[in-house]
Every structure is written in C-alpha cells, then in structure tokens.
C-alpha cells in the first residue's frame, strides 16, 4: 500500500529508503509542491513596492544625513526578496514520509531528518487548496516540533486519512 508522490526524484526515493529503520514500512512519501509564478505575484508586488519605498527613503535621508544611509537601507530593501528565495530553497529540498511508526521530514541538502512518533490525534488541522493540495498541521509533542507540518502536498485528504489510520490505537 505504499504511495510515492510522482514528483520524487530518484535521489529522493533512494534517500527515503535509506532512512527506514528496521521493521518500518513506508506508507507514503512526497515533497512540497512547486509554487506557480502567479501565486508569487503578490509577494513580489509587495517586495517591489517596499524596495521603491526604502530607496526613496534612503534618497531623502541621504540628502540630510549623508550617503552612508544608502549602505544601510539598500541591503534592507532587498531583504524580502532574499527571505522569499531562502524559503523557496528550503521547501525544495524537503521530503516528507509516513511509515507505520512515524512521520518524518528529510532535508536532502543538509542530510538531516526530523521525525515524530505516530500517536492518536496527532493531526491538529489541515489547510485545503485547489486540486486536492494542502497542508497537514501536527500537534506538537515538544518545543522541538513547534512548526511541524507537511506543506503543500498533493492528495492531502488521503494522506491525513492514512496517518489517522496508522496512528489509531496508539
């Protein structure tokens, strides 16, 4: 009954297999979806408006305080673009997996794995999007997992049902 997301590369599939512990059975593995450009437009419009505002402020302040203001405000004005690019890069290297014992997040670039043992009522909520995509929010069992979620996965209802079935009675 193993379900692998079609978006998984062969390297990601291999890494998932390497992370399985003895006695563990893989039931699902997937990656966050790729955000389409038209979904990013509001972020980039805001970032561009922020950039223009910051550069105008730098120009005005440079008239009063001097040119060193450019050295401070220009990098700050590009911060939204940088933060968005870093978030997208982080999202692109994650692989999620569900086994008969745990849910796990595998970071392909940093060779890190974070996991939570299956337990009853571990799914605290879902966020539904178009085409069956969505997020699964897990109830944190410690401060270490305070931001535990599977972000933008396909067939989110099916994955939630699988997690609930596997964690029933734990």
Backbone as JSON Lines, residues from 0, in Angstrom:
{"i":0,"aa":"X","n":[0.81,-1.19,0.0],"ca":[0.0,0.0,0.0],"c":[0.86,1.27,0.0]}
{"i":1,"aa":"X","n":[2.09,1.16,-0.41],"ca":[2.99,2.3,-0.42],"c":[2.6,3.27,-1.54]}
{"i":2,"aa":"X","n":[2.56,4.57,-1.2],"ca":[2.23,5.61,-2.16],"c":[3.41,6.57,-2.24]}
{"i":3,"aa":"X","n":[4.0,6.69,-3.41],"ca":[5.08,7.64,-3.61],"c":[4.6,8.75,-4.52]}
{"i":4,"aa":"X","n":[4.86,9.96,-4.13],"ca":[4.5,11.11,-4.94],"c":[5.27,11.06,-6.25]}
{"i":5,"aa":"X","n":[4.61,11.38,-7.34],"ca":[5.26,11.34,-8.66],"c":[6.38,12.37,-8.79]}
{"i":6,"aa":"X","n":[6.37,13.4,-7.94],"ca":[7.38,14.45,-8.03],"c":[8.71,14.05,-7.4]}
{"i":7,"aa":"X","n":[8.77,12.9,-6.74],"ca":[10.03,12.48,-6.1],"c":[11.07,12.08,-7.14]}
{"i":8,"aa":"X","n":[12.25,12.63,-6.99],"ca":[13.35,12.25,-7.87],"c":[13.9,10.9,-7.42]}
{"i":9,"aa":"X","n":[14.73,10.31,-8.24],"ca":[15.32,9.02,-7.86],"c":[16.22,9.17,-6.65]}
{"i":10,"aa":"X","n":[16.91,10.31,-6.53],"ca":[17.76,10.55,-5.36],"c":[16.91,10.66,-4.09]}
{"i":11,"aa":"X","n":[15.75,11.3,-4.2],"ca":[14.86,11.43,-3.04],"c":[14.29,10.07,-2.66]}
{"i":12,"aa":"X","n":[13.92,9.27,-3.65],"ca":[13.4,7.92,-3.37],"c":[14.47,7.07,-2.66]}
{"i":13,"aa":"X","n":[15.68,7.18,-3.14],"ca":[16.78,6.42,-2.53],"c":[17.01,6.88,-1.09]}
{"i":14,"aa":"X","n":[16.97,8.18,-0.87],"ca":[17.18,8.72,0.48],"c":[16.09,8.26,1.43]}
{"i":15,"aa":"X","n":[14.85,8.23,0.97],"ca":[13.73,7.76,1.8],"c":[13.98,6.31,2.2]}
{"i":16,"aa":"X","n":[14.39,5.48,1.27],"ca":[14.67,4.07,1.57],"c":[15.79,3.93,2.6]}
{"i":17,"aa":"X","n":[16.81,4.8,2.51],"ca":[17.92,4.76,3.46],"c":[17.48,5.14,4.87]}
{"i":18,"aa":"X","n":[16.47,5.96,5.0],"ca":[16.03,6.44,6.3],"c":[15.1,5.48,7.03]}
{"i":19,"aa":"X","n":[14.65,4.45,6.34],"ca":[13.77,3.5,7.01],"c":[14.52,2.7,8.06]}
{"i":20,"aa":"X","n":[13.93,2.59,9.22],"ca":[14.51,1.84,10.32],"c":[14.09,0.37,10.21]}
{"i":21,"aa":"X","n":[14.78,-0.53,10.91],"ca":[14.37,-1.94,10.88],"c":[12.93,-2.09,11.38]}
{"i":22,"aa":"X","n":[12.14,-2.83,10.64],"ca":[10.74,-3.06,10.99],"c":[9.79,-1.97,10.52]}
{"i":23,"aa":"X","n":[10.32,-0.94,9.92],"ca":[9.48,0.16,9.45],"c":[9.03,-0.09,8.02]}
{"i":24,"aa":"X","n":[7.77,0.21,7.75],"ca":[7.22,0.08,6.41],"c":[6.83,1.47,5.92]}
{"i":25,"aa":"X","n":[7.26,1.81,4.73],"ca":[6.92,3.1,4.14],"c":[5.5,3.03,3.59]}
{"i":26,"aa":"X","n":[4.66,3.98,4.01],"ca":[3.28,4.03,3.51],"c":[3.05,5.19,2.56]}
{"i":27,"aa":"X","n":[3.81,6.28,2.71],"ca":[3.67,7.43,1.81],"c":[4.93,8.27,1.88]}
{"i":28,"aa":"X","n":[5.31,8.84,0.73],"ca":[6.41,9.8,0.68],"c":[6.07,10.84,-0.38]}
{"i":29,"aa":"X","n":[6.41,12.09,-0.11],"ca":[6.12,13.16,-1.06],"c":[6.93,14.41,-0.74]}
{"i":30,"aa":"X","n":[6.81,15.38,-1.62],"ca":[7.52,16.65,-1.47],"c":[6.52,17.8,-1.54]}
{"i":31,"aa":"X","n":[6.89,18.96,-0.99],"ca":[6.04,20.13,-1.17],"c":[5.92,20.46,-2.66]}
{"i":32,"aa":"X","n":[4.78,20.98,-3.05],"ca":[4.56,21.33,-4.45],"c":[5.37,22.54,-4.87]}
{"i":33,"aa":"X","n":[5.54,22.66,-6.15],"ca":[6.21,23.83,-6.72],"c":[5.19,24.95,-6.82]}
{"i":34,"aa":"X","n":[5.53,26.11,-6.3],"ca":[4.61,27.24,-6.37],"c":[4.68,27.85,-7.75]}
{"i":35,"aa":"X","n":[3.53,28.03,-8.35],"ca":[3.46,28.64,-9.68],"c":[3.7,30.14,-9.56]}
{"i":36,"aa":"X","n":[4.23,30.72,-10.63],"ca":[4.59,32.13,-10.63],"c":[3.42,33.03,-10.27]}
{"i":37,"aa":"X","n":[2.22,32.71,-10.77],"ca":[1.1,33.6,-10.48],"c":[0.72,33.6,-9.0]}
{"i":38,"aa":"X","n":[1.14,32.6,-8.23],"ca":[0.92,32.61,-6.79],"c":[1.95,33.47,-6.08]}
{"i":39,"aa":"X","n":[3.07,33.73,-6.71],"ca":[4.14,34.53,-6.11],"c":[3.98,36.02,-6.42]}
{"i":40,"aa":"X","n":[3.12,36.38,-7.36],"ca":[2.99,37.77,-7.78],"c":[2.68,38.71,-6.61]}
{"i":41,"aa":"X","n":[1.74,38.4,-5.7],"ca":[1.5,39.33,-4.59],"c":[2.75,39.58,-3.73]}
{"i":42,"aa":"X","n":[3.53,38.54,-3.5],"ca":[4.76,38.72,-2.71],"c":[5.73,39.64,-3.44]}
{"i":43,"aa":"X","n":[5.89,39.42,-4.74],"ca":[6.84,40.24,-5.49],"c":[6.35,41.66,-5.7]}
{"i":44,"aa":"X","n":[5.03,41.86,-5.81],"ca":[4.5,43.22,-5.91],"c":[4.75,43.97,-4.61]}
{"i":45,"aa":"X","n":[4.48,43.31,-3.48],"ca":[4.76,43.93,-2.19],"c":[6.25,44.2,-2.03]}
{"i":46,"aa":"X","n":[7.08,43.24,-2.38],"ca":[8.53,43.42,-2.24],"c":[9.03,44.56,-3.11]}
{"i":47,"aa":"X","n":[8.51,44.69,-4.33],"ca":[8.92,45.77,-5.22],"c":[8.47,47.12,-4.65]}
{"i":48,"aa":"X","n":[7.23,47.19,-4.15],"ca":[6.75,48.43,-3.54],"c":[7.6,48.79,-2.33]}
{"i":49,"aa":"X","n":[7.95,47.8,-1.53],"ca":[8.81,48.02,-0.36],"c":[10.19,48.52,-0.8]}
{"i":50,"aa":"X","n":[10.73,47.92,-1.85],"ca":[12.03,48.32,-2.37],"c":[12.0,49.78,-2.81]}
{"i":51,"aa":"X","n":[10.97,50.17,-3.55],"ca":[10.86,51.56,-4.02],"c":[10.73,52.5,-2.82]}
{"i":52,"aa":"X","n":[9.91,52.15,-1.84],"ca":[9.75,52.99,-0.65],"c":[11.07,53.15,0.09]}
{"i":53,"aa":"X","n":[11.78,52.05,0.29],"ca":[13.05,52.12,1.02],"c":[14.09,52.93,0.25]}
{"i":54,"aa":"X","n":[14.14,52.78,-1.05],"ca":[15.12,53.55,-1.83],"c":[14.77,55.04,-1.84]}
{"i":55,"aa":"X","n":[13.48,55.37,-1.89],"ca":[13.08,56.78,-1.81],"c":[13.42,57.35,-0.44]}
{"i":56,"aa":"X","n":[13.22,56.55,0.6],"ca":[13.57,57.0,1.94],"c":[15.08,57.17,2.06]}
{"i":57,"aa":"X","n":[15.83,56.25,1.49],"ca":[17.29,56.37,1.52],"c":[17.74,57.63,0.79]}
{"i":58,"aa":"X","n":[17.11,57.92,-0.34],"ca":[17.46,59.13,-1.09],"c":[17.18,60.38,-0.26]}
{"i":59,"aa":"X","n":[16.02,60.42,0.39],"ca":[15.66,61.59,1.2],"c":[16.59,61.72,2.41]}
{"i":60,"aa":"X","n":[16.85,60.61,3.08],"ca":[17.73,60.65,4.24],"c":[19.17,60.95,3.85]}
{"i":61,"aa":"X","n":[19.58,60.52,2.67],"ca":[20.94,60.79,2.21],"c":[21.16,62.28,2.01]}
{"i":62,"aa":"X","n":[20.1,62.99,1.66],"ca":[20.21,64.44,1.49],"c":[20.49,65.12,2.83]}
{"i":63,"aa":"X","n":[19.98,64.54,3.91],"ca":[20.12,65.13,5.24],"c":[21.32,64.54,5.98]}
{"i":64,"aa":"X","n":[21.43,63.21,6.01],"ca":[22.44,62.55,6.83],"c":[23.7,62.15,6.08]}
{"i":65,"aa":"X","n":[23.63,62.07,4.79],"ca":[24.81,61.7,4.02],"c":[24.63,60.38,3.29]}
{"i":66,"aa":"X","n":[25.58,60.06,2.46],"ca":[25.49,58.89,1.58],"c":[25.58,57.56,2.31]}
{"i":67,"aa":"X","n":[26.06,57.52,3.56],"ca":[26.17,56.25,4.28],"c":[24.81,55.59,4.49]}
{"i":68,"aa":"X","n":[23.71,56.38,4.42],"ca":[22.37,55.82,4.57],"c":[22.1,54.78,3.48]}
{"i":69,"aa":"X","n":[22.64,55.02,2.27],"ca":[22.48,54.06,1.17],"c":[23.06,52.71,1.55]}
{"i":70,"aa":"X","n":[24.19,52.74,2.24],"ca":[24.83,51.48,2.62],"c":[23.98,50.68,3.62]}
{"i":71,"aa":"X","n":[23.15,51.36,4.39],"ca":[22.31,50.68,5.36],"c":[20.97,50.26,4.77]}
{"i":72,"aa":"X","n":[20.29,51.15,4.08],"ca":[18.93,50.88,3.63],"c":[18.84,50.06,2.35]}
{"i":73,"aa":"X","n":[19.83,50.13,1.48],"ca":[19.75,49.36,0.24],"c":[19.74,47.85,0.5]}
{"i":74,"aa":"X","n":[20.63,47.32,1.35],"ca":[20.53,45.87,1.63],"c":[19.23,45.5,2.34]}
{"i":75,"aa":"X","n":[18.76,46.37,3.22],"ca":[17.5,46.09,3.9],"c":[16.33,46.04,2.92]}
{"i":76,"aa":"X","n":[16.4,46.86,1.89],"ca":[15.3,46.9,0.93],"c":[15.2,45.6,0.11]}
{"i":77,"aa":"X","n":[16.29,44.89,-0.03],"ca":[16.28,43.64,-0.78],"c":[15.97,42.43,0.11]}
{"i":78,"aa":"X","n":[15.76,42.67,1.38],"ca":[15.59,41.58,2.34],"c":[14.38,40.69,2.03]}
{"i":79,"aa":"X","n":[13.27,41.25,1.58],"ca":[12.09,40.44,1.29],"c":[12.38,39.46,0.16]}
{"i":80,"aa":"X","n":[13.08,39.92,-0.88],"ca":[13.43,39.03,-1.98],"c":[14.32,37.89,-1.49]}
{"i":81,"aa":"X","n":[15.29,38.22,-0.66],"ca":[16.23,37.22,-0.15],"c":[15.51,36.21,0.73]}
{"i":82,"aa":"X","n":[14.67,36.7,1.65],"ca":[13.94,35.79,2.53],"c":[13.02,34.86,1.76]}
{"i":83,"aa":"X","n":[12.35,35.38,0.73],"ca":[11.48,34.53,-0.08],"c":[12.29,33.48,-0.83]}
{"i":84,"aa":"X","n":[13.42,33.87,-1.37],"ca":[14.27,32.91,-2.09],"c":[14.79,31.82,-1.16]}
{"i":85,"aa":"X","n":[15.17,32.19,0.06],"ca":[15.64,31.19,1.03],"c":[14.52,30.24,1.44]}
{"i":86,"aa":"X","n":[13.31,30.77,1.62],"ca":[12.18,29.92,1.97],"c":[11.87,28.94,0.85]}
{"i":87,"aa":"X","n":[11.93,29.4,-0.38],"ca":[11.66,28.53,-1.52],"c":[12.74,27.45,-1.66]}
{"i":88,"aa":"X","n":[13.99,27.82,-1.4],"ca":[15.08,26.84,-1.48],"c":[14.91,25.76,-0.42]}
{"i":89,"aa":"X","n":[14.56,26.19,0.79],"ca":[14.36,25.23,1.89],"c":[13.23,24.27,1.56]}
{"i":90,"aa":"X","n":[12.15,24.8,1.01],"ca":[11.0,23.98,0.67],"c":[11.33,22.96,-0.42]}
{"i":91,"aa":"X","n":[12.18,23.33,-1.35],"ca":[12.51,22.46,-2.46],"c":[13.38,21.28,-2.11]}
{"i":92,"aa":"X","n":[13.97,21.26,-0.93],"ca":[14.85,20.15,-0.57],"c":[14.24,19.26,0.51]}
{"i":93,"aa":"X","n":[12.96,19.43,0.79],"ca":[12.29,18.62,1.8],"c":[11.58,17.42,1.18]}
{"i":94,"aa":"X","n":[11.64,16.31,1.88],"ca":[10.85,15.13,1.53],"c":[10.12,14.72,2.8]}
{"i":95,"aa":"X","n":[8.83,14.48,2.66],"ca":[8.02,14.03,3.79],"c":[7.78,12.53,3.64]}
{"i":96,"aa":"X","n":[7.72,11.82,4.78],"ca":[7.38,10.41,4.7],"c":[6.53,10.0,5.89]}
{"i":97,"aa":"X","n":[5.69,9.0,5.65],"ca":[4.84,8.41,6.68],"c":[5.12,6.92,6.68]}
{"i":98,"aa":"X","n":[5.48,6.4,7.85],"ca":[5.71,4.97,7.99],"c":[4.71,4.42,9.01]}
{"i":99,"aa":"X","n":[4.82,3.16,9.29],"ca":[3.93,2.55,10.29],"c":[4.3,2.96,11.71]}
{"i":100,"aa":"X","n":[5.42,3.69,11.9],"ca":[5.86,4.12,13.23],"c":[5.94,5.64,13.41]}
{"i":101,"aa":"X","n":[6.11,6.4,12.32],"ca":[6.39,7.83,12.47],"c":[6.06,8.62,11.21]}
{"i":102,"aa":"X","n":[6.04,9.95,11.37],"ca":[6.06,10.88,10.24],"c":[7.42,11.55,10.29]}
{"i":103,"aa":"X","n":[7.99,11.85,9.13],"ca":[9.35,12.38,9.11],"c":[9.52,13.43,8.03]}
{"i":104,"aa":"X","n":[10.46,14.33,8.3],"ca":[10.87,15.38,7.36],"c":[12.34,15.13,7.06]}
{"i":105,"aa":"X","n":[12.67,14.95,5.8],"ca":[14.05,14.69,5.4],"c":[14.54,15.91,4.62]}
{"i":106,"aa":"X","n":[15.64,16.5,5.08],"ca":[16.26,17.61,4.37],"c":[17.36,17.02,3.5]}
{"i":107,"aa":"X","n":[17.18,17.07,2.19],"ca":[18.13,16.43,1.28],"c":[19.47,17.14,1.23]}
{"i":108,"aa":"X","n":[19.49,18.46,1.42],"ca":[20.75,19.2,1.33],"c":[21.59,19.09,2.59]}
{"i":109,"aa":"X","n":[20.94,19.14,3.74],"ca":[21.69,19.13,4.99],"c":[21.84,17.75,5.61]}
{"i":110,"aa":"X","n":[21.28,16.74,4.96],"ca":[21.35,15.37,5.48],"c":[20.77,15.28,6.89]}
{"i":111,"aa":"X","n":[19.68,16.0,7.13],"ca":[19.01,15.97,8.42],"c":[17.66,15.27,8.3]}
{"i":112,"aa":"X","n":[17.28,14.63,9.4],"ca":[15.97,14.0,9.47],"c":[15.34,14.39,10.8]}
{"i":113,"aa":"X","n":[14.1,14.82,10.74],"ca":[13.33,15.13,11.94],"c":[12.08,14.26,11.87]}
{"i":114,"aa":"X","n":[11.72,13.62,12.97],"ca":[10.55,12.75,12.92],"c":[9.77,12.84,14.22]}
{"i":115,"aa":"X","n":[8.51,12.45,14.1],"ca":[7.61,12.37,15.25],"c":[6.97,10.99,15.25]}
{"i":116,"aa":"X","n":[6.94,10.36,16.4],"ca":[6.3,9.05,16.52],"c":[4.8,9.21,16.3]}
{"i":117,"aa":"X","n":[4.2,8.23,15.62],"ca":[2.75,8.24,15.42],"c":[2.06,8.12,16.78]}
{"i":118,"aa":"X","n":[1.02,8.91,16.96],"ca":[0.2,8.85,18.16],"c":[-1.2,9.29,17.79]}
{"i":119,"aa":"X","n":[-2.16,8.92,18.58],"ca":[-3.54,9.29,18.26],"c":[-3.72,10.8,18.34]}
{"i":120,"aa":"X","n":[-4.54,11.31,17.46],"ca":[-4.87,12.74,17.39],"c":[-3.65,13.62,17.13]}
{"i":121,"aa":"X","n":[-2.7,13.14,16.37],"ca":[-1.52,13.95,16.09],"c":[-1.76,14.99,15.01]}
{"i":122,"aa":"X","n":[-2.75,14.79,14.17],"ca":[-3.09,15.79,13.15],"c":[-4.03,16.79,13.8]}
{"i":123,"aa":"X","n":[-3.56,18.03,13.94],"ca":[-4.4,19.04,14.6],"c":[-5.2,19.86,13.61]}
{"i":124,"aa":"X","n":[-4.85,19.79,12.33],"ca":[-5.61,20.53,11.34],"c":[-5.06,20.35,9.94]}
{"i":125,"aa":"X","n":[-5.88,20.77,8.98],"ca":[-5.45,20.75,7.58],"c":[-5.85,22.07,6.93]}
{"i":126,"aa":"X","n":[-5.12,22.42,5.9],"ca":[-5.43,23.59,5.09],"c":[-5.62,23.07,3.67]}
{"i":127,"aa":"X","n":[-6.8,23.26,3.14],"ca":[-7.11,22.74,1.81],"c":[-6.91,23.81,0.74]}
{"i":128,"aa":"X","n":[-6.35,23.4,-0.4],"ca":[-6.19,24.27,-1.55],"c":[-6.84,23.6,-2.76]}
{"i":129,"aa":"X","n":[-6.67,24.22,-3.89],"ca":[-7.26,23.67,-5.11],"c":[-6.55,22.38,-5.52]}
{"i":130,"aa":"X","n":[-7.22,21.6,-6.32],"ca":[-6.69,20.37,-6.89],"c":[-6.26,19.35,-5.84]}
{"i":131,"aa":"X","n":[-6.87,19.38,-4.65],"ca":[-6.56,18.39,-3.62],"c":[-5.26,18.62,-2.88]}
{"i":132,"aa":"X","n":[-4.62,19.75,-3.09],"ca":[-3.37,20.05,-2.4],"c":[-3.69,20.7,-1.05]}
{"i":133,"aa":"X","n":[-2.74,20.63,-0.13],"ca":[-2.95,21.29,1.15],"c":[-1.83,21.02,2.12]}
{"i":134,"aa":"X","n":[-2.03,21.52,3.34],"ca":[-1.05,21.38,4.41],"c":[-1.65,20.5,5.51]}
{"i":135,"aa":"X","n":[-0.78,19.77,6.17],"ca":[-1.19,19.0,7.35],"c":[-0.43,19.58,8.53]}
{"i":136,"aa":"X","n":[-1.17,20.0,9.55],"ca":[-0.57,20.58,10.75],"c":[-0.62,19.53,11.85]}
{"i":137,"aa":"X","n":[0.53,19.26,12.45],"ca":[0.61,18.26,13.5],"c":[0.63,18.93,14.86]}
{"i":138,"aa":"X","n":[-0.01,18.32,15.85],"ca":[0.06,18.83,17.21],"c":[1.46,18.53,17.73]}
{"i":139,"aa":"X","n":[2.1,19.55,18.25],"ca":[3.48,19.41,18.7],"c":[3.54,18.63,20.0]}
{"i":140,"aa":"X","n":[4.46,17.65,20.05],"ca":[4.65,16.9,21.28],"c":[5.8,17.48,22.1]}
{"i":141,"aa":"X","n":[6.49,18.48,21.54],"ca":[7.56,19.16,22.26],"c":[7.87,20.47,21.54]}
{"i":142,"aa":"X","n":[8.68,21.29,22.16],"ca":[9.06,22.57,21.54],"c":[9.88,22.34,20.28]}
{"i":143,"aa":"X","n":[10.53,21.19,20.18],"ca":[11.35,20.86,19.01],"c":[10.5,20.77,17.74]}
{"i":144,"aa":"X","n":[9.25,20.36,17.88],"ca":[8.36,20.18,16.73],"c":[7.29,21.26,16.67]}
{"i":145,"aa":"X","n":[7.58,22.46,17.13],"ca":[6.57,23.51,17.2],"c":[6.04,23.93,15.84]}
{"i":146,"aa":"X","n":[6.81,23.73,14.78],"ca":[6.35,24.11,13.44],"c":[6.17,22.88,12.55]}
{"i":147,"aa":"X","n":[5.7,21.8,13.15],"ca":[5.57,20.53,12.44],"c":[4.39,20.57,11.48]}
{"i":148,"aa":"X","n":[4.69,20.54,10.19],"ca":[3.64,20.46,9.19],"c":[4.19,19.91,7.9]}
{"i":149,"aa":"X","n":[3.31,19.27,7.16],"ca":[3.61,18.87,5.79],"c":[3.01,19.98,4.94]}
{"i":150,"aa":"X","n":[3.83,20.7,4.2],"ca":[3.38,21.88,3.47],"c":[3.1,21.55,2.0]}
{"i":151,"aa":"X","n":[1.95,21.94,1.53],"ca":[1.55,21.91,0.13],"c":[1.79,20.53,-0.52]}
{"i":152,"aa":"X","n":[1.13,19.52,0.02],"ca":[1.26,18.18,-0.54],"c":[0.03,17.84,-1.38]}
{"i":153,"aa":"X","n":[0.2,16.96,-2.32],"ca":[-0.93,16.53,-3.14],"c":[-1.73,15.48,-2.39]}
{"i":154,"aa":"X","n":[-3.01,15.38,-2.73],"ca":[-3.92,14.4,-2.13],"c":[-3.88,14.45,-0.6]}
{"i":155,"aa":"X","n":[-3.99,15.66,-0.07],"ca":[-3.84,15.86,1.37],"c":[-4.86,15.06,2.19]}
{"i":156,"aa":"X","n":[-6.08,14.93,1.7],"ca":[-7.09,14.17,2.45],"c":[-6.69,12.7,2.58]}
{"i":157,"aa":"X","n":[-6.16,12.15,1.51],"ca":[-5.74,10.75,1.54],"c":[-4.59,10.55,2.53]}
{"i":158,"aa":"X","n":[-3.65,11.48,2.58],"ca":[-2.51,11.36,3.49],"c":[-2.98,11.51,4.94]}
{"i":159,"aa":"X","n":[-3.89,12.45,5.2],"ca":[-4.44,12.6,6.56],"c":[-5.15,11.33,6.99]}
{"i":160,"aa":"X","n":[-5.95,10.76,6.11],"ca":[-6.66,9.51,6.44],"c":[-5.64,8.39,6.74]}
{"i":161,"aa":"X","n":[-4.58,8.33,5.95],"ca":[-3.55,7.31,6.18],"c":[-2.89,7.49,7.54]}
{"i":162,"aa":"X","n":[-2.54,8.73,7.88],"ca":[-1.91,9.0,9.18],"c":[-2.87,8.65,10.32]}
{"i":163,"aa":"X","n":[-4.12,9.03,10.17],"ca":[-5.11,8.72,11.21],"c":[-5.31,7.21,11.36]}
{"i":164,"aa":"X","n":[-5.34,6.48,10.25],"ca":[-5.48,5.03,10.31],"c":[-4.28,4.38,11.0]}
{"i":165,"aa":"X","n":[-3.08,4.84,10.63],"ca":[-1.87,4.25,11.2],"c":[-1.7,4.58,12.67]}
{"i":166,"aa":"X","n":[-2.18,5.76,13.09],"ca":[-2.0,6.17,14.49],"c":[-3.16,5.75,15.4]}
{"i":167,"aa":"X","n":[-4.2,5.18,14.82],"ca":[-5.35,4.75,15.64],"c":[-4.9,3.71,16.66]}
{"i":168,"aa":"X","n":[-5.31,3.92,17.88],"ca":[-4.99,2.96,18.94],"c":[-3.62,3.14,19.55]}
{"i":169,"aa":"X","n":[-2.91,4.15,19.18],"ca":[-1.58,4.38,19.8],"c":[-1.69,5.27,20.99]}
